[in-house]
Short mmCIF file of C-alpha atoms and ligand atoms in Angstrom, two decimals:
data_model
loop_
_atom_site.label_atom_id
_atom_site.label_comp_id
_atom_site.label_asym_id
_atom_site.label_seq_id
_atom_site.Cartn_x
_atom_site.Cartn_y
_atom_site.Cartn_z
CA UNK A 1 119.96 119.86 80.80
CA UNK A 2 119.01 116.87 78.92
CA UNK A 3 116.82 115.54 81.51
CA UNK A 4 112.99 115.57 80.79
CA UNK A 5 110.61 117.62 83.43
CA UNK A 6 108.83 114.51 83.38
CA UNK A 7 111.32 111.52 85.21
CA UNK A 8 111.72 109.61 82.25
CA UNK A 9 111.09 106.63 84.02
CA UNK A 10 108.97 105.67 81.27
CA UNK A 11 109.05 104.78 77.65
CA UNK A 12 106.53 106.70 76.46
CA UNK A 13 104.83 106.64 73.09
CA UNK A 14 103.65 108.62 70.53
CA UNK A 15 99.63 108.56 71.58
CA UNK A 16 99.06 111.93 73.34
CA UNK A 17 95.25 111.55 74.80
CA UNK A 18 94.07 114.77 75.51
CA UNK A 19 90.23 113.96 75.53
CA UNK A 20 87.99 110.99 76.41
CA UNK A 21 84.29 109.83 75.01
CA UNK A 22 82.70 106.22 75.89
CA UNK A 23 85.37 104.07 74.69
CA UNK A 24 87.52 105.81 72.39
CA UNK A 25 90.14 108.46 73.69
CA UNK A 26 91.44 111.65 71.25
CA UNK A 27 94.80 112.57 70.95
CA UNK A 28 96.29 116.20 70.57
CA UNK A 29 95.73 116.12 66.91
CA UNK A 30 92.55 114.55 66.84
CA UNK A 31 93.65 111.06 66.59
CA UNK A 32 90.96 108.79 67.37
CA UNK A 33 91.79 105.80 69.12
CA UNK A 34 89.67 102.89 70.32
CA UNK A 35 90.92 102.54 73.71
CA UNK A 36 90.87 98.80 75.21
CA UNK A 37 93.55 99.43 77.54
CA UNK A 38 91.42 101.47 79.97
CA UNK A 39 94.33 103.57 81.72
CA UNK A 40 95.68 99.57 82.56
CA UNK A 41 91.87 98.24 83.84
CA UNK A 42 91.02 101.38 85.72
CA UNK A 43 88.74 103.49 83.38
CA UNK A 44 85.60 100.68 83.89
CA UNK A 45 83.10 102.71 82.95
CA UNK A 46 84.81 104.68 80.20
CA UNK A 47 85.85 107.73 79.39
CA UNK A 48 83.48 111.17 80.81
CA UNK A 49 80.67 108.63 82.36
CA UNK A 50 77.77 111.04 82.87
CA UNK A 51 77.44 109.45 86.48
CA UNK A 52 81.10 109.42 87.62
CA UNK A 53 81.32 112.56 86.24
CA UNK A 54 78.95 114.31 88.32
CA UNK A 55 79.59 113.16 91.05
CA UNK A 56 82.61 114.33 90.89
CA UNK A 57 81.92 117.39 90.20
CA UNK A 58 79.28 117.88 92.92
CA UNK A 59 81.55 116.54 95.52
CA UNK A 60 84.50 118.98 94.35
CA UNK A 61 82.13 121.60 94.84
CA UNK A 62 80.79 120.37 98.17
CA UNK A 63 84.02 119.17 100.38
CA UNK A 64 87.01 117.92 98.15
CA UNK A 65 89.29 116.81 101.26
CA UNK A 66 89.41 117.23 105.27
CA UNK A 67 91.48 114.81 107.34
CA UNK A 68 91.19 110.88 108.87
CA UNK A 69 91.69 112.93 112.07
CA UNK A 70 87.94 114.20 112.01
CA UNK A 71 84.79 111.59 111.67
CA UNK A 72 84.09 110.45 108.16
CA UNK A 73 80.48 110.40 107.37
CA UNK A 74 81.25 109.73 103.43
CA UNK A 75 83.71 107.05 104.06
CA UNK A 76 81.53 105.05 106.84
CA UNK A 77 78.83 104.88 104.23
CA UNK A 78 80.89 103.85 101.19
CA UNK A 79 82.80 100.98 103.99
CA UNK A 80 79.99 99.83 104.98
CA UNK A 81 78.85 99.46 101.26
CA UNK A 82 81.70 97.40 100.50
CA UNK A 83 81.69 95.24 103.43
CA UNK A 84 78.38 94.55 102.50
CA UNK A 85 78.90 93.45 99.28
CA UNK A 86 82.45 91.27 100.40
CA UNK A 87 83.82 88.66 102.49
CA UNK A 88 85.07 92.19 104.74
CA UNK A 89 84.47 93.30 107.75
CA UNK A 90 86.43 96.42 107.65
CA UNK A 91 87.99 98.69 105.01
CA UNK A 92 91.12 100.96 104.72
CA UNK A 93 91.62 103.47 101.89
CA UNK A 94 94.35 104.07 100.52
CA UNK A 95 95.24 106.47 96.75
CA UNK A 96 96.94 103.59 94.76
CA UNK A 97 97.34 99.79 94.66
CA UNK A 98 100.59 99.62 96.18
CA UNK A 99 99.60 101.32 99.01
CA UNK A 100 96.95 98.77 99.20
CA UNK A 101 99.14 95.77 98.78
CA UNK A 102 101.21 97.55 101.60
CA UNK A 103 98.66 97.66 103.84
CA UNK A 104 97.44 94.44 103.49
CA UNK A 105 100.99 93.29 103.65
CA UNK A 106 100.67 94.97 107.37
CA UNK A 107 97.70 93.68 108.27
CA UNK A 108 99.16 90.30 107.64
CA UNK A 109 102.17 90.69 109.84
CA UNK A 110 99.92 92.43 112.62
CA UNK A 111 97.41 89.30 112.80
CA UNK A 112 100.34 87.31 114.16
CA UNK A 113 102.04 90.07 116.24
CA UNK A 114 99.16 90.54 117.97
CA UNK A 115 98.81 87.17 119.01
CA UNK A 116 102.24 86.85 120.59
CA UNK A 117 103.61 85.44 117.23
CA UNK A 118 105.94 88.09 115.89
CA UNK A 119 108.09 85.75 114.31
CA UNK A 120 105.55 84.87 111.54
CA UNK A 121 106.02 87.60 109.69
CA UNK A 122 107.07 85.88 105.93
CA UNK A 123 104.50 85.97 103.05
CA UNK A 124 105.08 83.53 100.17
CA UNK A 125 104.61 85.05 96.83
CA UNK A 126 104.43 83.92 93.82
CA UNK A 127 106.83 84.06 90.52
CA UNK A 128 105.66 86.73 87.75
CA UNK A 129 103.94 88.55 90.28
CA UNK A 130 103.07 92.12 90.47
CA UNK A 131 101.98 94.21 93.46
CA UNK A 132 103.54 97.75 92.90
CA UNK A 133 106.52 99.77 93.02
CA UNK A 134 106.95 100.91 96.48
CA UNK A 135 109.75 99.06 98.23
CA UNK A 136 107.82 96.60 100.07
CA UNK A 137 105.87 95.78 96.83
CA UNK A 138 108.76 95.15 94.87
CA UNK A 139 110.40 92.87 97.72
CA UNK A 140 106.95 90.87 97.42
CA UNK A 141 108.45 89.51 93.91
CA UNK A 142 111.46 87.81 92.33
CA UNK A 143 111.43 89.58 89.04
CA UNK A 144 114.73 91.68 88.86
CA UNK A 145 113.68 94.60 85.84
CA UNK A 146 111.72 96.10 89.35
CA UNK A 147 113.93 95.53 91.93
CA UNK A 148 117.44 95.85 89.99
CA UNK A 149 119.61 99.32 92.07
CA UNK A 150 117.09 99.06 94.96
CA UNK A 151 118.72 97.23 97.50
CA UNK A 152 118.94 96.32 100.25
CA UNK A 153 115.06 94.69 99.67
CA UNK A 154 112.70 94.16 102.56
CA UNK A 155 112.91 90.26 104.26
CA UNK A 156 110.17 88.44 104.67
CA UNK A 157 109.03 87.16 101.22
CA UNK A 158 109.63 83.75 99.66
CA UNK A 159 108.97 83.40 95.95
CA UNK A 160 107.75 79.99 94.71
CA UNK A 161 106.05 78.83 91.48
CA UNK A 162 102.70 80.43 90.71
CA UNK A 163 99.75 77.90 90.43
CA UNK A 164 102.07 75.33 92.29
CA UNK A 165 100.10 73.78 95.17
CA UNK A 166 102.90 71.51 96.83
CA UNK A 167 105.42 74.13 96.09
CA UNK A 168 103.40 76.57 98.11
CA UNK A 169 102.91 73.96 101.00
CA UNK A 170 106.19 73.21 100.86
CA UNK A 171 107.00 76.81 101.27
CA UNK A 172 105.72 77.19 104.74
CA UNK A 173 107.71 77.37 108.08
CA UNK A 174 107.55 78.40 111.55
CA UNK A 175 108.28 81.94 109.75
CA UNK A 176 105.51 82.19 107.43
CA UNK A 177 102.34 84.57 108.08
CA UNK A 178 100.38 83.40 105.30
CA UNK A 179 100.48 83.84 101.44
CA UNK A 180 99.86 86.79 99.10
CA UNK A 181 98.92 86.48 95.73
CA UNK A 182 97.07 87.58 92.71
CA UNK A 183 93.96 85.11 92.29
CA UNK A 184 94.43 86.05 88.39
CA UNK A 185 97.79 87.44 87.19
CA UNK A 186 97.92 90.80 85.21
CA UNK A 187 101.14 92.23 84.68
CA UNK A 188 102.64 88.35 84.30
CA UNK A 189 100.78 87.71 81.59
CA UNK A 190 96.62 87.36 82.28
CA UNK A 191 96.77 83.90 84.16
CA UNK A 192 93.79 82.60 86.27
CA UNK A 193 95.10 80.42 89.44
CA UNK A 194 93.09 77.13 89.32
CA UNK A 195 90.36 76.46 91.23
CA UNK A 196 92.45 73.18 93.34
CA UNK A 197 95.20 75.97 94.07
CA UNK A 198 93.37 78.84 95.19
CA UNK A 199 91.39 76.42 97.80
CA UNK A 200 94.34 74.25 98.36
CA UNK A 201 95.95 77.28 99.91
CA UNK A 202 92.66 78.58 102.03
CA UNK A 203 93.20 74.68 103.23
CA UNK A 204 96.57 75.53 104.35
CA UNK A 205 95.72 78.99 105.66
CA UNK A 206 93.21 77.06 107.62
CA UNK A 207 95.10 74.25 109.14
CA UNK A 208 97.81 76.65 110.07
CA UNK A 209 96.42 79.74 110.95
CA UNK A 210 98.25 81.47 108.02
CA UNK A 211 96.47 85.05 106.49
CA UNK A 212 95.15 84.62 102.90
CA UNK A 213 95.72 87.63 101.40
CA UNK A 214 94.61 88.36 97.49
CA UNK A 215 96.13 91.30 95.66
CA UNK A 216 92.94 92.37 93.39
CA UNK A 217 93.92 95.65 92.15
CA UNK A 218 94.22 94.40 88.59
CA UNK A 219 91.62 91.62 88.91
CA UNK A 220 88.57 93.57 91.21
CA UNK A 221 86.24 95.62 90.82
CA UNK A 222 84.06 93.26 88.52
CA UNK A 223 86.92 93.34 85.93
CA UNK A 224 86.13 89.24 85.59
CA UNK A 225 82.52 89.27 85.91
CA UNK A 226 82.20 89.01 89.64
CA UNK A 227 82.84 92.01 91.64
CA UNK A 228 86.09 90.67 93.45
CA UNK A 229 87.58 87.61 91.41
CA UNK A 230 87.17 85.06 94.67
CA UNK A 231 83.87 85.61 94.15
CA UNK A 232 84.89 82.34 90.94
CA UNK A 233 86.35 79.94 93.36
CA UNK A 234 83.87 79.79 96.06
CA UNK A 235 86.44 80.87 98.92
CA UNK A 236 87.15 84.06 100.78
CA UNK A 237 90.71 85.62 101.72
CA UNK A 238 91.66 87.41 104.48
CA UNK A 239 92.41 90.27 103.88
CA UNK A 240 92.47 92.02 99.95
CA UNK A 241 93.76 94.70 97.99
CA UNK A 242 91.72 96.65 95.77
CA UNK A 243 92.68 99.66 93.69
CA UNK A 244 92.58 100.63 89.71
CA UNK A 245 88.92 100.34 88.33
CA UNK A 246 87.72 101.08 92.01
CA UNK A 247 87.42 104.81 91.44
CA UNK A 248 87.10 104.67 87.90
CA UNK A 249 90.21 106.51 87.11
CA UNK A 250 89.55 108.38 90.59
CA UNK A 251 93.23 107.42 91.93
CA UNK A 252 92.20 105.52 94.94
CA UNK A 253 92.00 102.11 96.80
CA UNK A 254 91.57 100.28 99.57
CA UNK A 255 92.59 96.79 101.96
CA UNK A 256 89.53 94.89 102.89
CA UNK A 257 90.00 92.33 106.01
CA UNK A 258 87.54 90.30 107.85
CA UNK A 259 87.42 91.28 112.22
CA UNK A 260 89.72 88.57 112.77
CA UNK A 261 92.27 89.44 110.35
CA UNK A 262 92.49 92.93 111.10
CA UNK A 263 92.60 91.90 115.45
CA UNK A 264 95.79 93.93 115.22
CA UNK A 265 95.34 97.16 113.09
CA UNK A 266 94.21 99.51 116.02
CA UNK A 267 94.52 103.51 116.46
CA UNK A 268 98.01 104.54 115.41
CA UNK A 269 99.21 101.18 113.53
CA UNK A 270 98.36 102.98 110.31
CA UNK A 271 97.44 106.19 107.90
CA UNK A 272 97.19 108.22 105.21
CA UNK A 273 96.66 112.32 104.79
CA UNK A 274 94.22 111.50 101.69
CA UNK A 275 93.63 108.20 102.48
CA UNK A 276 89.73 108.35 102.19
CA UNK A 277 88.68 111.59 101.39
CA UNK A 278 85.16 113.15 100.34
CA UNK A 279 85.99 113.15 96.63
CA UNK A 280 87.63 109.78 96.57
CA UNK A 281 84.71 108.29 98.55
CA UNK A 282 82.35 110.25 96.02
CA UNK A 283 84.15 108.81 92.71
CA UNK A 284 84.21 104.82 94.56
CA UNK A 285 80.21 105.05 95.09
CA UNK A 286 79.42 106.18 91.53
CA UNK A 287 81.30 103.38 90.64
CA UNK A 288 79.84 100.92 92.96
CA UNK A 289 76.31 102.10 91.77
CA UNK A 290 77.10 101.31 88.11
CA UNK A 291 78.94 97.68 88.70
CA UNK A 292 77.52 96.24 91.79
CA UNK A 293 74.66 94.50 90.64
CA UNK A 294 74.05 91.03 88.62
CA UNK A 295 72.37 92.94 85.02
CA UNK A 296 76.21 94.69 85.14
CA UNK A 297 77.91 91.96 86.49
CA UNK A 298 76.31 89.54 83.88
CA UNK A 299 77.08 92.25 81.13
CA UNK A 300 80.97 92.20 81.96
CA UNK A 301 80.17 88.12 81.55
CA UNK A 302 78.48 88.33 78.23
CA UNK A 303 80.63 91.00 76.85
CA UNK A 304 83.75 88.52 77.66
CA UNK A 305 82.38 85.62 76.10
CA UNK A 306 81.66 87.56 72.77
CA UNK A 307 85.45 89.09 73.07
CA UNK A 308 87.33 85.92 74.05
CA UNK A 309 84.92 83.79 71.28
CA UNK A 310 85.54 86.55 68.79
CA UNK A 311 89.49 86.39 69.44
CA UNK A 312 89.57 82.86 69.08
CA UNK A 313 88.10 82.73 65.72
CA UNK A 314 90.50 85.13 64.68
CA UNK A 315 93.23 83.44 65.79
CA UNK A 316 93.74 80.60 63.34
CA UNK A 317 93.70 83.24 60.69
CA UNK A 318 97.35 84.67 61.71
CA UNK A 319 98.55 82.42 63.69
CA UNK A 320 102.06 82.83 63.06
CA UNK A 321 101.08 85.93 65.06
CA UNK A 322 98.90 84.79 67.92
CA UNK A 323 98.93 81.65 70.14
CA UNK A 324 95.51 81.53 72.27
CA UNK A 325 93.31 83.60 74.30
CA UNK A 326 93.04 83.22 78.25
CA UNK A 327 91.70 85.47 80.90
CA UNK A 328 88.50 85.89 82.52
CA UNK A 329 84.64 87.93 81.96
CA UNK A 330 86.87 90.87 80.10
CA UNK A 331 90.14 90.58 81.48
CA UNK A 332 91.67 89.41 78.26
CA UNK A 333 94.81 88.15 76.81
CA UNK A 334 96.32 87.11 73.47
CA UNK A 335 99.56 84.59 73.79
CA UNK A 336 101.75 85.82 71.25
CA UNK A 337 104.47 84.08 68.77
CA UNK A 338 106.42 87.08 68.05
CA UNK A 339 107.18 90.11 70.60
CA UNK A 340 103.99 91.32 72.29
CA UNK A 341 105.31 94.79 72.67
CA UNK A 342 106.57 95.34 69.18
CA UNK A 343 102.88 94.41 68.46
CA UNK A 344 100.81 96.60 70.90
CA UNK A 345 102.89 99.29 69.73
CA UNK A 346 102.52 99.01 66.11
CA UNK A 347 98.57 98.78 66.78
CA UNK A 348 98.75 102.26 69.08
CA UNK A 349 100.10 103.49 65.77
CA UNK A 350 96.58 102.13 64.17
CA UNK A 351 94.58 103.85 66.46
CA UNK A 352 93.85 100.21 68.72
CA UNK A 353 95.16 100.59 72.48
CA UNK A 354 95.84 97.09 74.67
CA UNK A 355 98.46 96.65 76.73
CA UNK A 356 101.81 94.24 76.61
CA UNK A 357 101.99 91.65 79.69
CA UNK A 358 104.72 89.23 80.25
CA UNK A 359 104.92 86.38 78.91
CA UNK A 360 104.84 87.26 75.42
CA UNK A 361 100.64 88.73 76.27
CA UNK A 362 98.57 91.55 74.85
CA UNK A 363 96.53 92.27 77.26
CA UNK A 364 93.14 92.75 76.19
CA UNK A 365 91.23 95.32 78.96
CA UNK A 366 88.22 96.82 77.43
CA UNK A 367 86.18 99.86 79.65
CA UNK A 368 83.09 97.29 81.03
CA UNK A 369 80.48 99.27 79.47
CA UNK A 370 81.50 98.43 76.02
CA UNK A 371 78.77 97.28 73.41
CA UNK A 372 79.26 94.17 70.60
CA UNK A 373 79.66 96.68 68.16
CA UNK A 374 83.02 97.65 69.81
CA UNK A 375 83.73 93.90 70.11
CA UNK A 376 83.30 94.21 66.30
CA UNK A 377 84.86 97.00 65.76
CA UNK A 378 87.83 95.59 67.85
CA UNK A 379 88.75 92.24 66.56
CA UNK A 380 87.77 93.60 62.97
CA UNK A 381 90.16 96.14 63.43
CA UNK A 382 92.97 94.24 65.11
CA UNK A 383 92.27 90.79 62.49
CA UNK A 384 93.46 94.09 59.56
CA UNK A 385 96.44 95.14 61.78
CA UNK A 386 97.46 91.66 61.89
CA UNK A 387 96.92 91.24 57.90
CA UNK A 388 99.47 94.26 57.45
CA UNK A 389 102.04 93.68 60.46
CA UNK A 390 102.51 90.41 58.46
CA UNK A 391 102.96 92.11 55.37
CA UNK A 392 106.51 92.89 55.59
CA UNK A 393 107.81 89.73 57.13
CA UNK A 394 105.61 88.16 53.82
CA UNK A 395 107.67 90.41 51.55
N1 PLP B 401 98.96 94.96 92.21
C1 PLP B 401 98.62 94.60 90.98
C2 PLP B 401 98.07 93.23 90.73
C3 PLP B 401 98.77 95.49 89.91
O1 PLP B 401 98.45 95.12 88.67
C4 PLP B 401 99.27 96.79 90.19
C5 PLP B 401 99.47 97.77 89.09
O2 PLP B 401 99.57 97.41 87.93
C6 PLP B 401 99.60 97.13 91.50
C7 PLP B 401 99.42 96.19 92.49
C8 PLP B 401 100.13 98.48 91.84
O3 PLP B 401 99.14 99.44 91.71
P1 PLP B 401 99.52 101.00 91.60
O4 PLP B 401 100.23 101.19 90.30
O5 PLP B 401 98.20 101.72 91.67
O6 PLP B 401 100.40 101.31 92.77
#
């Protein structure tokens, strides 16, 4: 059978992590690598934190997993933790981000269902978005490498330009439920929405009685310096999606919706067996106690502005390698001239991990707790890659 036991569904490379310290991951052989990838913005508090850890261990040992059919004690407290520190009024957890998105995606629909509106059930998305795999999550975008041998695609998504104000006003008909969107783009390429879009569109949600509904399961969890990205533009969604750094590599996540926007989610309009459970609720608190509050909140701030400034210096130095910086707090990315991927792989091979984006990006996603001296260490490290990935095209 020439078929891997592993779907090869995925081109995998040569780095082989078997281990984990701080911020640098070890391969099989010992490799060291510096990792600024963080598992794709989920490992925010690096690799074998001494809290996270334990408290995963404890809860294994404790209760690892019952059922949503009995009470919850350990998710009511960790809910009620995130509604108060978020526009929420109510939480659902889910064990990835597409799940999330899905939910959210329901939630949407079910706002105008329950108010005798069934036929607003359209959500217009945005071009070079990403929300998942799953088939609704895939039917949420235009971009064909994901949905290519998957039809027939779910109805009920419109894509229009991302960052497009009159494009998205334009958009919306006696069909449309609202619009769902990343507030700053990951997989397309690290792109913050503006500020005139983001409220433009709570304008329209307003006017209209439309669901705003933000997919932060790239963005959240403090990734940008604020806990949930809205927190930059001085407006609330809806309803949100949360998911990667929330559990700290824990795989779990969640949809967040204020009372109103969750009128229709009542017993029996959704679930999930794991959805939830002791140890995921465990993993989300020791996260929540590390990054909820300003000092690490202004840390993730700080630690961007050193990265970003760093980056930028370095970029006039090879730039017929690297364009600009953009992102926010430490959700990085470099613009590239020359093939993003070809890079990031060739510095995996140097012992540096980021992560290719479209748009010609390497994303730049460092655990939050890093230190300057890995900022150092980084762009000193990456400035020499970039020295001898020119080399040859020199010679
Ligand atoms: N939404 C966004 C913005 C993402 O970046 C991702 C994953 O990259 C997802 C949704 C899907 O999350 P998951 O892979 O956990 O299903």
């Amino acid at each position: 059978m020439a078929i891997t036991p592993l779907m090869p569904v995925y081109p995998r490379s040569p780095v082989r992590p078997v281990r984990g310290e701080g911020v640098y991951l070890y391969g099989e052989g010992g490799e060291k690598y510096l990792d600024f990838a963080s598992g794709i913005a989920v490992n925010l508090l690096g690799h074998g934190h001494p809290h996270l850890t334990k408290a995963i261990q404890e809860q294994a040992a404790t209760l690892i997993h019952v059922s949503n059919l009995y009470g919850s004690p350990q998710g009511e407290a960790y809910a009620q933790r995130l509604v108060d520190l978020t526009f929420a009024d109510t939480v659902f957890f889910t064990n990835s981000g597409a799940e999330a998105v899905e939910g959210a995606i329901k939630t949407a629909r079910r706002y105008h269902h329950h108010h005798g509106n069934p036929h607003k059930h359209t959500l217009i998305t945005f071009k070079n978005a990403f929300h998942g795999r799953t088939l609704g999550t895939i039917s949420a975008t235009d971009q064909e490498k994901l949905r290519d041998g998957f039809a027939p695609l779910l109805p009920g998504f419109k894509v229009v330009a991302f960052d497009d104000l009159d494009a998205a006003r334009a958009a919306v008909d006696e069909h449309t439920a609202g619009f769902l969107l990343e507030p700053v783009q990951g997989e397309g390429g690290i792109r913050p929405a503006s500020p005139e879009f983001i409220r433009g569109l709570r304008e329209t949600c307003d006017e209209k009685d439309l669901m705003l509904v933000f997919d932060e399961v790239q963005c959240g969890v403090a990734r940008t310096g604020k806990l949930y990205a809205y927190e930059h533009y001085g407006v609330e969604p809806d309803i949100l999606a949360t998911a990667k750094g929330i559990g700290g590599g824990f795989p779990m996540g969640a949809f967040m919706a204020t009372e109103k926007a969750a009128v229709g989610m009542v017993v029996g309009t959704h679930g999930s067996t794991y959805g939830g459970n002791p140890l995921a609720m465990a993993a989300g608190q020791a996260v929540l106690d590390v990054v909820a509050n300003e000092e690490f909140l202004a840390h993730v701030s700080r630690m961007g502005e050193r990265l970003r400034g760093a980056l930028e210096q370095m970029i006039p130095n090879h730039d017929h390698l690297f364009e600009s910086a953009r992102g926010i707090g430490l959700m990085l990315g470099v613009k590239m001239k020359t093939d993003s991927r070809a890079f990031v792989t060739y510095l995996r091979e140097h012992g540096l991990l980021t992560v290719a984006a479209g748009d010609n990006v390497m994303r730049v996603l460092p655990p939050l707790v890093i230190e300057e001296a890995h900022v150092t260490e980084f762009v000193e490290r990456l400035s020499d890659a970039a020295r001898r990935y020119e080399a040859p095209r020199a010679g």
